[in-house]
Amino acid sequence: MNYSLNLVVRIFCVRLGVYCVILLVSLLGLRPALADQDWRCSVDLIFASENGGSVANYVLTLQVKNNTGRNINGVSVIYKDAAKAVIGNTQLKCSVNENPVKPGSYGECSRIVQRIDTSYINAFGTEKWTEIVNDQLQKLNSVNYCHVLGFSY
């Protein structure tokens, strides 16, 4: 009799524990450890040439460690300045040697957030083009943090 009562109590406790875990997960929600946090990121000015003209690309980059257990193809972010004021948002593409970031590994996520090409030179002249490039550089150089909203797999 004592053994069967003990068995019933154990089964009840195990089931209660499972129900509590399910309830806790549903109330708190599960999200990858990296999501919904601020991480250091930056914007780099990368010059290129296209059709015989100059192009200024402002590239937002973020390094990630994949703790999700699945391959990461992209990261949705809100980018901010040093005071954590919002500047903008975007979806970054993540890869390591053209492949998604594998679980447990590191990779770079990036996207061109601004592009100024020779059509500006043709429309405004070289001096104005240089002024626009420098103005955008000053604005985008203030990016210090990326608030990670979630991942694409």
Coordinates of C-alpha atoms in Angstrom, one line a residue:
M1 CA 0.0 0.0 0.0
N2 CA 2.8 2.4 0.9
Y3 CA 4.6 1.7 -2.3
S4 CA 1.6 2.4 -4.5
L5 CA 0.9 5.7 -2.6
N6 CA 4.5 6.6 -3.1
L7 CA 4.3 5.9 -6.8
V8 CA 1.1 8.0 -7.2
V9 CA 2.7 10.9 -5.4
R10 CA 5.8 10.7 -7.6
I11 CA 3.8 10.6 -10.8
F12 CA 1.7 13.6 -9.6
C13 CA 4.9 15.6 -8.7
V14 CA 6.5 14.9 -12.1
R15 CA 3.4 15.9 -14.0
L16 CA 3.0 19.0 -11.9
G17 CA 6.6 19.9 -12.6
V18 CA 6.1 19.5 -16.3
Y19 CA 2.9 21.6 -16.2
C20 CA 4.8 24.3 -14.3
V21 CA 7.6 24.4 -16.8
I22 CA 5.1 24.6 -19.7
L23 CA 3.3 27.4 -17.9
L24 CA 6.5 29.3 -17.2
V25 CA 7.7 29.0 -20.8
S26 CA 4.4 30.2 -22.2
L27 CA 4.3 33.2 -19.8
L28 CA 7.9 34.3 -20.3
G29 CA 8.2 33.2 -23.9
L30 CA 11.3 31.6 -25.4
R31 CA 13.6 33.7 -27.4
P32 CA 17.3 33.2 -28.3
A33 CA 19.7 34.7 -25.8
L34 CA 21.0 37.3 -28.3
A35 CA 17.5 38.6 -29.2
D36 CA 16.1 41.7 -27.6
Q37 CA 19.5 43.0 -26.4
D38 CA 21.8 45.9 -27.4
W39 CA 25.0 44.8 -29.1
R40 CA 27.9 46.9 -30.4
C41 CA 27.7 47.6 -34.2
S42 CA 29.1 50.2 -36.6
V43 CA 28.8 51.8 -40.0
D44 CA 31.8 51.7 -42.3
L45 CA 32.2 53.9 -45.4
I46 CA 33.3 51.7 -48.3
F47 CA 34.2 53.3 -51.6
A48 CA 33.7 51.4 -54.9
S49 CA 33.6 52.2 -58.6
E50 CA 30.6 51.5 -60.8
N51 CA 30.3 52.3 -64.5
G52 CA 33.4 54.4 -64.3
G53 CA 32.2 56.5 -61.4
S54 CA 32.6 56.6 -57.6
V55 CA 30.1 55.0 -55.2
A56 CA 30.1 55.6 -51.4
N57 CA 28.5 52.7 -49.5
Y58 CA 27.6 53.0 -45.8
V59 CA 27.6 49.4 -44.5
L60 CA 26.1 48.6 -41.1
T61 CA 27.9 45.6 -39.6
L62 CA 27.3 43.4 -36.5
Q63 CA 29.2 40.4 -35.2
V64 CA 27.0 37.6 -33.8
K65 CA 27.5 34.3 -32.0
N66 CA 24.8 31.9 -33.0
N67 CA 23.3 30.5 -29.7
T68 CA 20.0 29.6 -31.4
G69 CA 20.6 26.0 -32.4
R70 CA 19.7 26.7 -36.1
N71 CA 21.6 28.3 -39.0
I72 CA 21.1 32.1 -39.0
N73 CA 20.6 33.9 -42.3
G74 CA 19.6 37.3 -41.0
V75 CA 19.1 39.6 -38.0
S76 CA 16.5 42.2 -37.6
V77 CA 17.9 45.3 -35.7
I78 CA 17.2 48.8 -34.6
Y79 CA 20.4 50.8 -34.8
K80 CA 21.2 53.5 -32.2
D81 CA 23.7 56.2 -31.2
A82 CA 25.9 56.3 -28.1
A83 CA 23.0 57.7 -26.0
K84 CA 20.9 54.7 -27.4
A85 CA 18.6 57.0 -29.3
V86 CA 17.1 55.3 -32.3
I87 CA 18.6 56.2 -35.7
G88 CA 16.9 53.6 -37.9
N89 CA 16.1 49.9 -38.4
T90 CA 16.9 47.2 -40.9
Q91 CA 17.4 43.5 -41.6
L92 CA 21.0 42.5 -41.8
K93 CA 22.2 39.5 -43.9
C94 CA 24.4 37.1 -42.0
S95 CA 27.0 34.8 -43.5
V96 CA 30.4 33.2 -43.1
N97 CA 32.1 32.6 -46.5
E98 CA 28.7 32.9 -48.3
N99 CA 27.1 30.3 -45.9
P100 CA 24.7 30.9 -43.0
V101 CA 26.1 31.3 -39.5
K102 CA 26.1 27.8 -38.0
P103 CA 25.0 27.0 -34.4
G104 CA 27.8 27.7 -31.9
S105 CA 29.9 29.8 -34.4
Y106 CA 30.5 33.5 -35.0
G107 CA 29.6 35.4 -38.2
E108 CA 29.2 38.9 -39.6
C109 CA 25.8 40.4 -40.4
S110 CA 25.8 43.4 -42.7
R111 CA 23.8 45.6 -45.0
I112 CA 24.3 48.7 -47.1
V113 CA 22.1 51.3 -45.3
Q114 CA 23.0 54.3 -47.6
R115 CA 24.5 54.5 -51.1
I116 CA 25.7 57.7 -52.8
D117 CA 26.7 57.2 -56.4
T118 CA 27.8 59.3 -59.4
S119 CA 24.3 60.4 -60.2
Y120 CA 24.8 62.9 -57.3
I121 CA 28.0 64.2 -58.9
N122 CA 26.2 64.6 -62.2
A123 CA 23.3 66.4 -60.5
F124 CA 25.1 68.5 -58.0
G125 CA 28.8 68.6 -58.8
T126 CA 31.8 67.2 -57.0
E127 CA 31.8 69.7 -54.2
K128 CA 28.2 69.0 -53.3
W129 CA 28.7 65.2 -53.6
T130 CA 31.6 65.4 -51.2
E131 CA 29.5 67.4 -48.8
I132 CA 26.7 64.8 -49.0
V133 CA 29.2 62.0 -48.4
N134 CA 30.7 63.7 -45.3
D135 CA 27.2 64.7 -43.9
Q136 CA 26.0 61.1 -44.2
L137 CA 29.3 59.8 -42.7
Q138 CA 28.8 62.1 -39.7
K139 CA 25.3 60.9 -39.2
L140 CA 26.0 57.2 -39.6
N141 CA 29.3 57.3 -37.7
S142 CA 27.2 57.9 -34.6
V143 CA 25.8 54.4 -34.8
N144 CA 27.1 52.5 -31.8
Y145 CA 24.5 49.9 -30.9
C146 CA 22.2 47.5 -32.6
H147 CA 19.1 46.3 -30.7
V148 CA 18.6 42.7 -32.0
L149 CA 14.8 42.1 -32.4
G150 CA 15.1 38.6 -33.8
F151 CA 16.6 36.3 -36.4
S152 CA 15.7 34.8 -39.8
Y153 CA 16.7 31.2 -40.3

